[in-house]
Amino acid sequence: MARKDWSISTIRMLAMCSIMACHLCQLYGLPAAWVLNIGVQVFLMISGWLYGLRPDFSDIRNWYAKRLIRICIPYWVILTLTLILNALFASRYISIREAILCISCIKSGLVPNAAHLWYVSVMLLCYLLTPALSYLWRRKPWSIAPCCIALLCFGNQLVSEGIWCVDYIIGFILGRLVREGVDEQYVLIFTVFVAGSGSLVLWVISLQTGASVGTGLHLLGGPLLFSLFRLLLGSERYKPSSSLRSILRLNDSYSYEIYLAHQLLIIGDFSLALIFPSKPFLVIVLSIIWSLLAGITLHKMASPIQRFATVLIGQREN
């Protein structure tokens, strides 16, 4: 059995906390929300890194089926709940066209009170590209660069926020380099140097010209923070305490569902801040509790449907 990589689990936990803190800051109009939103790009780096480390695909159909079942079913459950709540109580409505785009996962962030669900469309696009990335890496690794350029130019036209797939591809490339024998420390140090230098250049340009460089800083910030935390924690030296391990296992199991469910009572028509407008600390505490309980509940609701779908399509284990 492969040894548990606690550094990846810890980075995933930090990314999840960053995203929740981002939306809480957004609720109260704090500028830190812009910085904390980098957790999404770190999530994409983690996914790309892990798939880059894995062997090449032996059964692409089976792999796609597993990804669709894992990603879409919890999404459809929370989407159904959100659409019902919006129909009954929300001040904003969604058109039939927008509903179709959301249900089909083409543009999953159009639902009022659930704009964060754009992440689902991005992840599905990343997974759609993954077998192609693996194939290109075996044949002509340099040909992945035009894919990144195409996503930078047209990614947002393919799906909402599709440009962030570039961070997934960067993570995939880094993982594949390590899998093929390049020293991980060198790979991570090089990434920190390049992403850090690029971020510094963009920041200076912004100061000198007033140009908006937010997208570039987030694109580079994902690889920078992932590589930096990976270097600091280390894959071999880092050994969290038993209590922290329990928390990390919980987050590993439910982080996707927590992400899907957490924003519903933080921002929008159902925000807890509307019930407790003068008690921000209580809102924060209740939001954290809600996120954990809702994520676990969503996982429990989706699991039997996922098992049924697995049996229905005759999916095999990889």
PDB file of C-alpha atoms in Angstrom, residues 4 6 9-10 12-13 238-255 258 292 296:
ATOM      1  CA  LYS A   4      -0.090   8.520   2.710  1.00  0.00           C
ATOM      2  CA  TRP A   6       0.423  14.141   4.313  1.00  0.00           C
ATOM      3  CA  SER A   9      -3.391  16.562   2.379  1.00  0.00           C
ATOM      4  CA  THR A  10      -2.175  19.604   4.327  1.00  0.00           C
ATOM      5  CA  ARG A  12      -5.464  20.695   0.281  1.00  0.00           C
ATOM      6  CA  MET A  13      -6.658  21.654   3.766  1.00  0.00           C
ATOM      7  CA  TYR A 238       6.557  15.955   7.332  1.00  0.00           C
ATOM      8  CA  LYS A 239       4.694  13.892   9.937  1.00  0.00           C
ATOM      9  CA  PRO A 240       1.594  15.585  11.401  1.00  0.00           C
ATOM     10  CA  SER A 241       0.259  14.681  14.814  1.00  0.00           C
ATOM     11  CA  SER A 242      -2.439  12.030  15.145  1.00  0.00           C
ATOM     12  CA  SER A 243      -5.148  14.646  15.809  1.00  0.00           C
ATOM     13  CA  LEU A 244      -4.119  16.645  12.759  1.00  0.00           C
ATOM     14  CA  ARG A 245      -4.096  13.458  10.697  1.00  0.00           C
ATOM     15  CA  SER A 246      -7.725  12.855  11.618  1.00  0.00           C
ATOM     16  CA  ILE A 247      -8.648  16.345  10.461  1.00  0.00           C
ATOM     17  CA  LEU A 248      -6.690  15.913   7.232  1.00  0.00           C
ATOM     18  CA  ARG A 249      -8.375  12.571   6.499  1.00  0.00           C
ATOM     19  CA  LEU A 250     -11.770  14.203   7.041  1.00  0.00           C
ATOM     20  CA  ASN A 251     -10.896  17.015   4.656  1.00  0.00           C
ATOM     21  CA  ASP A 252      -9.518  14.577   2.061  1.00  0.00           C
ATOM     22  CA  SER A 253     -12.796  12.665   2.149  1.00  0.00           C
ATOM     23  CA  TYR A 254     -15.188  15.610   2.018  1.00  0.00           C
ATOM     24  CA  SER A 255     -13.320  18.642   0.641  1.00  0.00           C
ATOM     25  CA  ILE A 258     -17.643  21.013   1.389  1.00  0.00           C
ATOM     26  CA  LEU A 292     -18.683  20.855   7.476  1.00  0.00           C
ATOM     27  CA  ILE A 296     -20.622  15.521   4.910  1.00  0.00           C
TER      28      ILE A 296
END
